[in-house]
Each structure stands twice: as C-alpha cells, then as structure tokens.
XYZ file of N, CA and C in Angstrom:
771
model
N 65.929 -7.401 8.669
C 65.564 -6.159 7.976
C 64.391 -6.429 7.042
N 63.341 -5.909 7.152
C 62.479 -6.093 6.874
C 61.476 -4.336 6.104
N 61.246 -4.747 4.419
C 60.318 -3.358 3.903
C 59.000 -3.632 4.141
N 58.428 -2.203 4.928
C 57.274 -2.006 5.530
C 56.716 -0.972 4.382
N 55.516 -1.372 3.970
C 55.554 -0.617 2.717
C 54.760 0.806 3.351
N 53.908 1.281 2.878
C 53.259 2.298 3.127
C 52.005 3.057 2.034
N 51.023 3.484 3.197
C 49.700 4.247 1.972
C 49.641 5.833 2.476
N 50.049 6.593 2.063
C 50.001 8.292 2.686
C 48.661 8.902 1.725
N 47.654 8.892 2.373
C 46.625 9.626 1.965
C 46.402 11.272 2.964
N 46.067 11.890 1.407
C 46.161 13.657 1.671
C 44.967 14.034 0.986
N 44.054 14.802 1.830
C 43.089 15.357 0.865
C 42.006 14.646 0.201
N 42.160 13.262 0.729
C 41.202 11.605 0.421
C 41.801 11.291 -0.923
N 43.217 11.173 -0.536
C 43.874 10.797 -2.413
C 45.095 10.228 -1.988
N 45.216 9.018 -2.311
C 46.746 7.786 -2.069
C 47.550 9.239 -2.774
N 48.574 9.339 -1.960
C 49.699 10.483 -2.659
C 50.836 10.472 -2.262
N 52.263 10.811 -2.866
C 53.368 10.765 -1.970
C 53.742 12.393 -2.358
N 54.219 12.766 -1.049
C 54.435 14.530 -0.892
C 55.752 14.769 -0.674
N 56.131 16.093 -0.246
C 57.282 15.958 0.109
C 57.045 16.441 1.627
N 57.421 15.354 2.450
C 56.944 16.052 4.131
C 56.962 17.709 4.382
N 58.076 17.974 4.506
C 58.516 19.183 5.155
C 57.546 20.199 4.188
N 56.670 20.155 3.407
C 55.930 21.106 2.908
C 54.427 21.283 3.298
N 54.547 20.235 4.143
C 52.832 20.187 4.452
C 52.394 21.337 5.243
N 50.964 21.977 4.638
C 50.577 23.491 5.497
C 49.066 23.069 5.450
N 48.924 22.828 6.965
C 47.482 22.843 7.560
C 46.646 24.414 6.806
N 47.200 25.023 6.772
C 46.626 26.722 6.561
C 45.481 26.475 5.383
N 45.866 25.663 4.382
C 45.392 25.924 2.917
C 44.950 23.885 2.573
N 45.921 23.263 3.637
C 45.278 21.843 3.398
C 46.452 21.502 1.887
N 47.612 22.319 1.932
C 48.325 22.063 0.504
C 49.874 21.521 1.029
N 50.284 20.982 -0.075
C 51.586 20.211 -0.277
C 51.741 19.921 -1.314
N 53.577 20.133 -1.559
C 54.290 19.926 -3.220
C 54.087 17.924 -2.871
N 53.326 17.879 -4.557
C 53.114 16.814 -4.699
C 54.229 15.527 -5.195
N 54.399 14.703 -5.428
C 55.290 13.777 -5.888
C 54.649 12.934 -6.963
N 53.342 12.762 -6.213
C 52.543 11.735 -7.172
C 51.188 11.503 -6.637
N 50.386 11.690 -7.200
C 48.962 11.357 -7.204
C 48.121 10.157 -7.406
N 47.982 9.398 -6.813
C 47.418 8.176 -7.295
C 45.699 8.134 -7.938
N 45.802 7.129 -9.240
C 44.657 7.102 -9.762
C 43.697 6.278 -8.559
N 44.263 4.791 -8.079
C 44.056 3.911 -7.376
C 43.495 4.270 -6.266
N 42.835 3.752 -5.270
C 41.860 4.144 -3.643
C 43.322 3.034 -3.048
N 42.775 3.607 -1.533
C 43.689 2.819 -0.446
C 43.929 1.366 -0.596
N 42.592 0.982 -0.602
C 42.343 -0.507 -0.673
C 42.903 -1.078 -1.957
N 43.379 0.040 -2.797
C 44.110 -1.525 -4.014
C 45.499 -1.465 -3.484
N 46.119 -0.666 -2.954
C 47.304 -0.490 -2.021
C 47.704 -1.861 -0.985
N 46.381 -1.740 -0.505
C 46.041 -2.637 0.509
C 46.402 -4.164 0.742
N 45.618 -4.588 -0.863
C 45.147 -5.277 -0.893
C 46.467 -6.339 -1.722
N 47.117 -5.494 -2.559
C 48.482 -5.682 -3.403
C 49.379 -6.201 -1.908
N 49.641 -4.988 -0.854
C 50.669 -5.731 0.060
C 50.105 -6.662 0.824
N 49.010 -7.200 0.823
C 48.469 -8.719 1.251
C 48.607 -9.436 0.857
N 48.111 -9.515 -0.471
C 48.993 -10.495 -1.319
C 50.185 -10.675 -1.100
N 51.057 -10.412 -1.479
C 52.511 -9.496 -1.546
C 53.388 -10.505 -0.303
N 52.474 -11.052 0.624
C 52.732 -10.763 2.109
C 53.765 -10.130 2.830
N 53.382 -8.984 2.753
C 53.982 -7.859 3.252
C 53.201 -7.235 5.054
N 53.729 -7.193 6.221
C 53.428 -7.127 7.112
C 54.201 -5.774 7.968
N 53.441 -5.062 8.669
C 53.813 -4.428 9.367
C 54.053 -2.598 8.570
N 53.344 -2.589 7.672
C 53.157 -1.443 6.870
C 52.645 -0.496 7.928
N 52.659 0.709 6.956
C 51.591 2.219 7.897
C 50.615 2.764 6.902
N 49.588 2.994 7.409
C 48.587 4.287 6.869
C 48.963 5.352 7.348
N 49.186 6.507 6.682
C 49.070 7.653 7.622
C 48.005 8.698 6.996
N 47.306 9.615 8.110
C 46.326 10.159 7.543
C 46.821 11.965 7.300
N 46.933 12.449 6.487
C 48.090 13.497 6.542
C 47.242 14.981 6.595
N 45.887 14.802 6.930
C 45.012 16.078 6.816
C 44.706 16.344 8.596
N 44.520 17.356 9.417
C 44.633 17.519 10.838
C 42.675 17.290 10.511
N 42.455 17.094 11.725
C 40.742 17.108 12.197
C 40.267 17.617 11.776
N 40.750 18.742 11.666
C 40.018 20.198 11.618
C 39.824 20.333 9.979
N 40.287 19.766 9.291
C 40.505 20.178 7.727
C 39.147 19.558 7.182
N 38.738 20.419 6.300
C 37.479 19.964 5.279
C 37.550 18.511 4.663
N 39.004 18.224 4.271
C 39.146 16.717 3.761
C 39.697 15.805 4.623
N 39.197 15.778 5.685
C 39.607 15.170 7.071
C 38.813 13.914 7.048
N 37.874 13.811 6.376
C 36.481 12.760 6.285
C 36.707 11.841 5.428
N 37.257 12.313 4.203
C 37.604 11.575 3.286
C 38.840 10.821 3.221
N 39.701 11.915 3.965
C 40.963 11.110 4.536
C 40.798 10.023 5.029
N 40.030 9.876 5.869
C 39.778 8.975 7.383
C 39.094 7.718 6.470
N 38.300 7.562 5.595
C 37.381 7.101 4.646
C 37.991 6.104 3.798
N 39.063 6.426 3.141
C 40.005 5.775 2.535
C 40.875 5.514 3.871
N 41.597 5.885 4.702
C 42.465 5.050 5.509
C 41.349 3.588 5.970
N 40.354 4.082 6.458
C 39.626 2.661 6.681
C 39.512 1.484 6.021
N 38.981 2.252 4.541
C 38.995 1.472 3.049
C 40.383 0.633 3.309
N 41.574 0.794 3.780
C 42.666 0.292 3.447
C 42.615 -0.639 4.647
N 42.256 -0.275 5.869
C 42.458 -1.283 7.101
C 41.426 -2.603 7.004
N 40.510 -2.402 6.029
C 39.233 -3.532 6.271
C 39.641 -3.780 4.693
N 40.524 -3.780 3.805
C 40.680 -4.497 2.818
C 42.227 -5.262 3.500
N 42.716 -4.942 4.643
C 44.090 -5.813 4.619
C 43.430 -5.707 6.644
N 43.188 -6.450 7.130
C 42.952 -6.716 8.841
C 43.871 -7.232 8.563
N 44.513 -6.529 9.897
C 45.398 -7.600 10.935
C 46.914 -7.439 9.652
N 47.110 -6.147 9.140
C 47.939 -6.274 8.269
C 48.631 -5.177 8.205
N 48.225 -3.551 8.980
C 48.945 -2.347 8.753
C 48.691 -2.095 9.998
N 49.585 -0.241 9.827
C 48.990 0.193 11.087
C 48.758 1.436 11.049
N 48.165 2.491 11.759
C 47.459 3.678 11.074
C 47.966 4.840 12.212
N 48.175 6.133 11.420
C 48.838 7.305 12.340
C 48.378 8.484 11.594
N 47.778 9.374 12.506
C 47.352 10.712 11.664
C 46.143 11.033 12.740
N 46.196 11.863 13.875
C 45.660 12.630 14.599
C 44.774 11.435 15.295
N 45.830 10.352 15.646
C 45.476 9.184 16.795
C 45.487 9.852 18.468
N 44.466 9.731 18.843
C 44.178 9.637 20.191
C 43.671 8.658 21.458
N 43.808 9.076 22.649
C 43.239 7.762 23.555
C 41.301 7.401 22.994
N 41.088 8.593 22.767
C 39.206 8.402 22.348
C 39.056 7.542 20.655
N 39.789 7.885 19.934
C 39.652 7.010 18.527
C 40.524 6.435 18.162
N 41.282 5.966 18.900
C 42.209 4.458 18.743
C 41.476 3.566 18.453
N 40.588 2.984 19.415
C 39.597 1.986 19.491
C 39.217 1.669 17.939
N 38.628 2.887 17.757
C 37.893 2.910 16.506
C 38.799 1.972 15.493
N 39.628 2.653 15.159
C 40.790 2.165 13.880
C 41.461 0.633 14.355
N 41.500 0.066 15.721
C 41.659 -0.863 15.697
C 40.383 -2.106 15.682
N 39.817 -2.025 16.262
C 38.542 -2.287 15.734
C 38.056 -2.312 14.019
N 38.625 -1.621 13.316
C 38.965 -1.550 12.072
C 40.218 -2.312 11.342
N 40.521 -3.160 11.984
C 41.849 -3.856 11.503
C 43.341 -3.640 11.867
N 43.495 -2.344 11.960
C 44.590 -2.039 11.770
C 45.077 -2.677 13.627
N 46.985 -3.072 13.116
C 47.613 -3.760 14.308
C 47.850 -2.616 15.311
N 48.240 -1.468 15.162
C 48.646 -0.926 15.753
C 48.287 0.877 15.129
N 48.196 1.730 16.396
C 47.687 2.705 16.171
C 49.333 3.816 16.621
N 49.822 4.361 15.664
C 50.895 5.137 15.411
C 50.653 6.697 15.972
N 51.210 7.231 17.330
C 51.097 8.793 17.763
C 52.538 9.890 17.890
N 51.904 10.958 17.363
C 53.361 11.598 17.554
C 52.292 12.715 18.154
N 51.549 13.825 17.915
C 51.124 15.363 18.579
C 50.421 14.453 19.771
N 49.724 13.768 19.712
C 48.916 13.737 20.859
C 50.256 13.457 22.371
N 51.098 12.829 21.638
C 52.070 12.492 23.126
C 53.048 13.707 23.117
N 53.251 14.265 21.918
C 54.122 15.774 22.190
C 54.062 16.713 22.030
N 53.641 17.061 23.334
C 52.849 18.175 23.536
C 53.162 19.824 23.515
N 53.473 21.160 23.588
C 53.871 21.927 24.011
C 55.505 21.895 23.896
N 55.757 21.304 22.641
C 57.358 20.649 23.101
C 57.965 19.812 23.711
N 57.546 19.530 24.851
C 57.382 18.118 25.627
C 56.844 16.842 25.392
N 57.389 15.897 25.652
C 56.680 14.995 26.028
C 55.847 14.710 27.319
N 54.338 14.502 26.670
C 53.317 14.543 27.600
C 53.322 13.457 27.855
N 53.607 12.671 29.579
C 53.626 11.649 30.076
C 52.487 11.102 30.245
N 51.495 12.104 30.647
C 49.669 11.820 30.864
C 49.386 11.220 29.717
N 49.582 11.909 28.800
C 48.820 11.534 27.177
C 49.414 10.225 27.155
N 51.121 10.154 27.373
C 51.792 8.318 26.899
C 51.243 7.456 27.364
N 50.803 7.802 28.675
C 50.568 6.597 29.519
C 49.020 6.423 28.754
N 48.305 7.181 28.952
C 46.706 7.028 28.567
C 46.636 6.350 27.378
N 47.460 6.814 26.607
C 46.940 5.897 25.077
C 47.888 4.592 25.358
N 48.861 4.959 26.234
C 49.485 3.246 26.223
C 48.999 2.122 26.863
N 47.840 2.687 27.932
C 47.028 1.657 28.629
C 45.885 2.008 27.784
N 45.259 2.943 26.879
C 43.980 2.397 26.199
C 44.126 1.260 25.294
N 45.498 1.015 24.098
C 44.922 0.133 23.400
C 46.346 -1.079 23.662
N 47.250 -0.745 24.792
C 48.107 -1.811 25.305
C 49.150 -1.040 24.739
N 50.738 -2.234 25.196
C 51.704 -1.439 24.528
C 52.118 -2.189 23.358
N 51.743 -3.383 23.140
C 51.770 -3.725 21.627
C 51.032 -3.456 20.874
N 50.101 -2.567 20.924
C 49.481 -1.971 19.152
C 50.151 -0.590 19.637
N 51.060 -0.036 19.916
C 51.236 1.329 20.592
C 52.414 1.774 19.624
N 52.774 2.886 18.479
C 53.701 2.825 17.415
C 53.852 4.574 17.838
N 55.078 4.589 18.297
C 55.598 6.362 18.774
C 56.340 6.858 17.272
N 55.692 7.748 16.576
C 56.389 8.285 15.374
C 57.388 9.110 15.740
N 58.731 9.090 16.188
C 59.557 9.762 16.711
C 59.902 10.831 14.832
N 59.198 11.201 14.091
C 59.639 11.847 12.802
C 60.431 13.293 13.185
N 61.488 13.544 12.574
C 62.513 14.350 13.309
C 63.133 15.268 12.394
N 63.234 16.184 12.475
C 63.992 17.269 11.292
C 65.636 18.303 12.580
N 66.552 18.138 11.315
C 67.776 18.269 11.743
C 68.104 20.217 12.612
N 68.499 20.446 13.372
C 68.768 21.718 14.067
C 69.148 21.990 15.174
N 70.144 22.791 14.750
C 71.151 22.968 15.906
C 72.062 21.259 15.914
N 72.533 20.938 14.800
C 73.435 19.132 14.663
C 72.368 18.358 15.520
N 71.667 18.822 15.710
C 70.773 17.729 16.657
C 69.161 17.186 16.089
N 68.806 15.999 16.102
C 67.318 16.008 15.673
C 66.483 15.765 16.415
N 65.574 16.484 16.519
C 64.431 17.377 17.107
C 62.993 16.798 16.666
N 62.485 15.671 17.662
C 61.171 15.677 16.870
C 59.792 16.516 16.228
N 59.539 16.150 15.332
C 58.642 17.366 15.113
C 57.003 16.998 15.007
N 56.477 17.494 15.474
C 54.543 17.542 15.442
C 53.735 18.188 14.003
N 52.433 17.468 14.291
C 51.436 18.358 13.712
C 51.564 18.423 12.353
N 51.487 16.881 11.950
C 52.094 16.887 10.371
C 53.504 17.552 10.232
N 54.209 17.344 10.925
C 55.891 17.634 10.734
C 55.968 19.225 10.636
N 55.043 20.225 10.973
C 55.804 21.437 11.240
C 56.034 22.152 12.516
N 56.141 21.285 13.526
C 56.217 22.468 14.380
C 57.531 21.467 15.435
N 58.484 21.908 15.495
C 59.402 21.583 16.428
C 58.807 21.412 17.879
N 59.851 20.144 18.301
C 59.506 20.051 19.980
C 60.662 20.329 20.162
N 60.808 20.445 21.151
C 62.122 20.396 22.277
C 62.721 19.033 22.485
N 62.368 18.066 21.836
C 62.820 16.596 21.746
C 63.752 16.108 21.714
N 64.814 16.140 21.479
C 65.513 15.324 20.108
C 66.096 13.846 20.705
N 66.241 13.113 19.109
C 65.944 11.592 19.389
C 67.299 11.520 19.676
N 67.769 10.774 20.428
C 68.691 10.137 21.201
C 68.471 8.579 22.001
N 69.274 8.085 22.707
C 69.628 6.775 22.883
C 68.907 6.858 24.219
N 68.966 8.119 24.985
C 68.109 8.349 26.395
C 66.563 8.431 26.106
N 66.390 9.421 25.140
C 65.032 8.635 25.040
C 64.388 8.093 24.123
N 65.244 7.011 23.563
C 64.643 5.991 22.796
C 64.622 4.706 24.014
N 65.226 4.779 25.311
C 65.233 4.233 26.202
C 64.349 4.444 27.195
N 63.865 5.569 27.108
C 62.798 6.206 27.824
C 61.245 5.537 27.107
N 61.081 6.011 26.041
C 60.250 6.148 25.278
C 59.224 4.868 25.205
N 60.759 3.506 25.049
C 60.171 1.900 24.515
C 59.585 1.536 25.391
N 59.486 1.622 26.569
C 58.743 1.473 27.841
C 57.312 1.378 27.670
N 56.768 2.097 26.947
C 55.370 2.842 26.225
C 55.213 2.203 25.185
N 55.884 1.675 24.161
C 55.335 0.904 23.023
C 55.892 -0.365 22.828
N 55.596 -0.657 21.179
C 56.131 -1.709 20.730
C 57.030 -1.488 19.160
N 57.022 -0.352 18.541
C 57.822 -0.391 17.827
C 58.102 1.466 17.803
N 58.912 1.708 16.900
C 59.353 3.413 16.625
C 59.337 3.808 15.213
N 58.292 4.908 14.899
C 58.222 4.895 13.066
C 59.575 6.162 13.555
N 60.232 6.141 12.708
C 61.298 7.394 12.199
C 61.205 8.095 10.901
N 60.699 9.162 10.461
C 60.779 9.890 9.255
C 61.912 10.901 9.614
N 62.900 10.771 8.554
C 63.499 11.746 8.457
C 62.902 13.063 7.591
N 62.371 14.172 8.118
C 61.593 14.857 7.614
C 61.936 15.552 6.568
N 63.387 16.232 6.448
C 64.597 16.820 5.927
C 64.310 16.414 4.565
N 64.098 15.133 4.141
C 64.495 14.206 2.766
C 63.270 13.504 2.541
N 62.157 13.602 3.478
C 61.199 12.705 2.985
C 60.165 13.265 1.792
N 60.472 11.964 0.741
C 59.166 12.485 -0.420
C 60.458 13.165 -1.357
N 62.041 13.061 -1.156
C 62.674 14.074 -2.292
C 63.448 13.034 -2.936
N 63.672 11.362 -2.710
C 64.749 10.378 -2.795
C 65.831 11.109 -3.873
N 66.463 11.969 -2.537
C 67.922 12.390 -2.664
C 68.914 11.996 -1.490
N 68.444 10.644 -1.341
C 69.299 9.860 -0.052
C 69.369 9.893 1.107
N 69.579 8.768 1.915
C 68.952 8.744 3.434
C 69.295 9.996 4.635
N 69.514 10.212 5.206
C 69.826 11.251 6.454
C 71.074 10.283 7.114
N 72.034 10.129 6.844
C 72.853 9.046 7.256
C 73.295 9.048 8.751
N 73.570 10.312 9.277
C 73.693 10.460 10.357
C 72.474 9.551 11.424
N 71.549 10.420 11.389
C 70.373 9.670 11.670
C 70.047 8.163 11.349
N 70.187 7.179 10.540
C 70.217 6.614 10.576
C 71.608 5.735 11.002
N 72.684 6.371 11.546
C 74.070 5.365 12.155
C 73.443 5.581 13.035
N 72.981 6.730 14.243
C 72.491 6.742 15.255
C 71.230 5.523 15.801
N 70.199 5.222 14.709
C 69.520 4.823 15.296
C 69.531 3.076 14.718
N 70.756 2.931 14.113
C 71.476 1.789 13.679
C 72.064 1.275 14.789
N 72.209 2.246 16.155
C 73.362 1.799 17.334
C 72.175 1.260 18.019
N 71.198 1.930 17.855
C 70.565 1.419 19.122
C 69.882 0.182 18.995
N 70.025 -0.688 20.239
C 68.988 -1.989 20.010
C 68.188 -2.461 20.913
N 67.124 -2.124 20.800
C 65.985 -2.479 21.689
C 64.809 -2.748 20.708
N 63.429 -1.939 20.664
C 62.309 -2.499 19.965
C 62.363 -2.197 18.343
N 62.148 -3.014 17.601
C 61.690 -2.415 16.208
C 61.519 -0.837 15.997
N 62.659 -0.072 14.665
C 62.546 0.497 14.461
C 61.969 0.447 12.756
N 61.545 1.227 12.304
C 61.282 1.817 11.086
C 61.717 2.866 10.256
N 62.594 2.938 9.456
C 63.560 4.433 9.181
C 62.298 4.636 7.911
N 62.064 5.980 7.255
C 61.414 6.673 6.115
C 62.066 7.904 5.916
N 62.226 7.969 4.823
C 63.137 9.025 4.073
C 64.004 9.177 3.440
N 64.004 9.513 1.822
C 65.363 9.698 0.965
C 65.424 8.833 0.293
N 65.068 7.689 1.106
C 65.596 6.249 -0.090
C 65.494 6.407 -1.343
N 66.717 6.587 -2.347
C 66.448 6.687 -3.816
C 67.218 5.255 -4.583
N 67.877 4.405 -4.022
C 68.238 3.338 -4.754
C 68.798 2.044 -3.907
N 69.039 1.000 -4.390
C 69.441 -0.190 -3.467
C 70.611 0.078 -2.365
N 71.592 1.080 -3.119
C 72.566 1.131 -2.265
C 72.242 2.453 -1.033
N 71.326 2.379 -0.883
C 70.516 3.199 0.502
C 69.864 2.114 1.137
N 69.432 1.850 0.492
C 68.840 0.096 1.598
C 69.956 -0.682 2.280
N 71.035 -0.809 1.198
C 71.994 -1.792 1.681
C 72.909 -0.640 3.190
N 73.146 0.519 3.237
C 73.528 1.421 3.519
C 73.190 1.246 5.301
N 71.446 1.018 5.081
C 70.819 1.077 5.933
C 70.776 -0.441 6.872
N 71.175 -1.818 6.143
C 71.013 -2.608 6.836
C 73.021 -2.570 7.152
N 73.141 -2.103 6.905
C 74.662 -1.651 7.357
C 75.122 -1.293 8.779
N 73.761 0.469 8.738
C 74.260 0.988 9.283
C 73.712 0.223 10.967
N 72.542 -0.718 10.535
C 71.649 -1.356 11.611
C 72.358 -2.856 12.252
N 73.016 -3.232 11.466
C 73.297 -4.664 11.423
C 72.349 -5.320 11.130
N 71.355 -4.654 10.117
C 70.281 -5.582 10.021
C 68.837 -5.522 10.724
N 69.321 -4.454 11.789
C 67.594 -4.527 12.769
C 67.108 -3.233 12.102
N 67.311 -2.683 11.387
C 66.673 -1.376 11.022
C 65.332 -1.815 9.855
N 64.462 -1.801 9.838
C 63.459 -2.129 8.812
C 63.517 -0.595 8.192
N 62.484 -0.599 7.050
C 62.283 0.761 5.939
C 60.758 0.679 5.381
N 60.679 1.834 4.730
C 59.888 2.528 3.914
C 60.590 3.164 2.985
N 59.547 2.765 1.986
C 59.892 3.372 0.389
C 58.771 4.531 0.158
N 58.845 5.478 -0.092
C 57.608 6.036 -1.006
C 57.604 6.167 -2.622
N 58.150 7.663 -2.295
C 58.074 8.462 -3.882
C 59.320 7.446 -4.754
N 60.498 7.110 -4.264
C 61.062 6.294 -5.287
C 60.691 5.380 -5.799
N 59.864 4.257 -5.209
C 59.074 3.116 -5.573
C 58.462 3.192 -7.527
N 58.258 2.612 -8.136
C 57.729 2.651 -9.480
C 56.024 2.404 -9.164
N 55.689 1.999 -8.226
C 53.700 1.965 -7.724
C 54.005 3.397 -7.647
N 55.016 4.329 -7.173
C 54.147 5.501 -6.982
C 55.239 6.718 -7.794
N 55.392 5.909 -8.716
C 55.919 7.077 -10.106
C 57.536 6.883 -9.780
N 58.204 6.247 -8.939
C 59.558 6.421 -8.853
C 60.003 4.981 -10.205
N 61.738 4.834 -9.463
C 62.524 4.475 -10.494
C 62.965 3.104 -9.372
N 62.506 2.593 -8.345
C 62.965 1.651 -7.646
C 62.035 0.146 -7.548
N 62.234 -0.943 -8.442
C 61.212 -1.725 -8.548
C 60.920 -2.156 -7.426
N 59.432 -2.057 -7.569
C 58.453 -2.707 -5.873
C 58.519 -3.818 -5.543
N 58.294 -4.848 -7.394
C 58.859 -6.544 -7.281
C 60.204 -6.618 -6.735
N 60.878 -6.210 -7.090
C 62.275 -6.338 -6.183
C 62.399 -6.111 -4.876
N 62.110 -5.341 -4.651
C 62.625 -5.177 -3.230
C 61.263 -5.851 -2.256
N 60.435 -6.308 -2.476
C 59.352 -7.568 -2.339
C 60.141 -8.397 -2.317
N 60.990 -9.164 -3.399
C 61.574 -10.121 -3.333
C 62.625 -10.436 -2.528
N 63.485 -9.349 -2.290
C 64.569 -9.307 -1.342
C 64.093 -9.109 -0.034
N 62.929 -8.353 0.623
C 63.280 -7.929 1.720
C 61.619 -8.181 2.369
N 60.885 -9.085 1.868
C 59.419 -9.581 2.613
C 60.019 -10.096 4.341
C-alpha cells in the first residue's frame, strides 16, 4: 500500500475542489483551497519526498479560456519531477506523446475511452497502442446510482452507462497498467471514504489500483489497507495540511512512501 500524492490544477492554480461541483459552463467550482505555490514546488517536494507514482490532473476541458494555463503548470510539474508522475485531463491518442515526452510515466484517460456512455473500444485500443500499455492509466472515477457505481466523464459530470465491477475491471486491465478510482460522491469533502466502493475494489486483484476520495483521517487509510489486504494504494487531497487540511503530509510520507 502505497500514498500517491497528487497536483489538481483548475483555472492555472494548484487547487483542491470538491469534484462533483465542477461546471465546464462558467469554468467554476466550490473551492477547498487555493494554492499560493505553482505545480513545480508540488513537484518538486514529492521528489524529494521520494514519492512515486503520483497524478497531475488537468481539471479545465480544451475548450476553456484557462485551458493554456492549465496545461502550463501541469508541464511545469512534469519537467520539475521526470519520470516521477502521471498526467490526466483531456488525454488523447494525438497529445499523449506530448506529455510523455514531457516526463510524465504515464498518461491517465477517462472521456476519450468513454464515449456516448460506452466504452469506446476504437479509442482503448488506439491510445493503448499509441503510448503502450504501461504508461496507459484508465480513470475508472465513479459516482453512486441506482446502488450501483457508474463511471462518470467530462470532468465527472456526465454519467456513462458503466459501472465498475469485477467484469470490467477484468475487461478493462487488458488495456493498461494501473486504475485511478475517484470516488466522486466524497471527493474534495474528507467526510470519509465510499466504503462500499472501496470493499469492492479491495476484492479485486489484478493491476494496481488507486482509490481518491473522503479520506479525512488515519483510520480511513488503515480502513482502506483493510479493505485491500494491502494492494489498494491512495490519494490524499483537501485533508492533507500542504493543502489546508488537518492530516500531516510528514506522516503519512513516513508511513506509507
């Protein structure tokens, strides 16, 4: 079990949000915390740190006015830590290249492979033979409906027809090398993990997973290598004390590098 830390830039600003509020419409989201700091001191701290296997994510769509600046600082962060994170936020088969070529290990997709509700097999395969299937990171991020979870697109608002299960997390690994999981429900509020969701994806064992969401104190970590036997890795955001929370960063550095 292993903490994968994380840099969520919005709007070209290190920030932690609360997922489920993000609106392409206006480019807005309820904030958590604002960072004074650029990507790269982020960066550069979990290098030191040696901390491996982190994410960038870029949280503004293409189309948005601060889409440039977004992209600007995620770079800032991949060429202050090579060969040290990995980057997700409107990844495709045409600018993968780019961002790896830029450092980053692995390039993280959720809209481009789910498509229309579906999973688009054309799109999996294409980006899984453009940059291989080990830099290849499927954000399965999922919000709860109908007892079932349902992955969701497009900066987490728009439901697929998905939902994560053991069939296709079996389906899926075929195509990559690891699985980011946001529980969307709780992410950015650390009012505790999605537990369900995480026993579920505690059963399964095949490639590296990544759980994000809720974490508000040790006994959610411990909860989590519980519910995994240990193979479940994490993300911290808004609870963390780097980004205004109440959960020391030296600590859980110390326990869980």
């Amino acid at each position: 079990m292993r903490f994968r830390p994380c840099i969520d830039i919005h709007n070209g600003q290190v920030k932690q949000i609360v997922g489920s509020s993000i609106n392409d419409n206006d480019d807005n989201a309820v904030e958590n915390y604002v960072s004074e700091k650029d990507s790269a001191y982020y960066a550069e701290m979990y290098k030191r740190d040696g901390l491996t296997g982190g994410h960038i994510i870029q949280l503004n769509s293409s189309g948005s006015e601060y889409y440039d600046s977004t992209k600007e600082q995620a770079v800032k962060a991949l060429n202050a830590y090579e060969g040290g994170m990995q980057i997700g936020g409107g990844i495709n088969e045409k600018n993968a290249a780019y961002f790896l070529e830029n450092g980053a290990t692995h390039v993280i997709v959720t809209s481009y492979v789910f498509k229309n509700g579906e999973v688009d097999y054309d799109n999996l395969k294409r980006i899984s033979e453009a940059v291989g299937k080990k830099h290849l990171v499927l954000d399965l991020s999922c919000r709860k409906k109908d007892d079932k979870y349902y992955i969701v697109t497009d900066r987490w608002q728009k439901f697929s027809n998905v939902n994560v299960d053991e069939k296709v997390l079996n389906e899926l690994s075929c195509y990559c090398d690891e699985f980011l999981v946001h529980a969307v429900d709780v992410e950015g509020k650390a009012s505790g993990i999605e537990e369900e969701l995480a026993i579920m994806l505690g059963k399964w064992d095949g490639i590296p997973i990544t759980y994000a969401g809720g974490i508000s104190s040790f006994d959610d970590i411990m909860k989590l290598k519980s519910y995994g036997d240990g193979r479940l890795d994490f993300t911290i955001g808004s609870a963390l004390d780097i980004f205004g929370g109440t959960i020391s960063y030296k600590e859980v550095v110390s326990k869980f590098v």
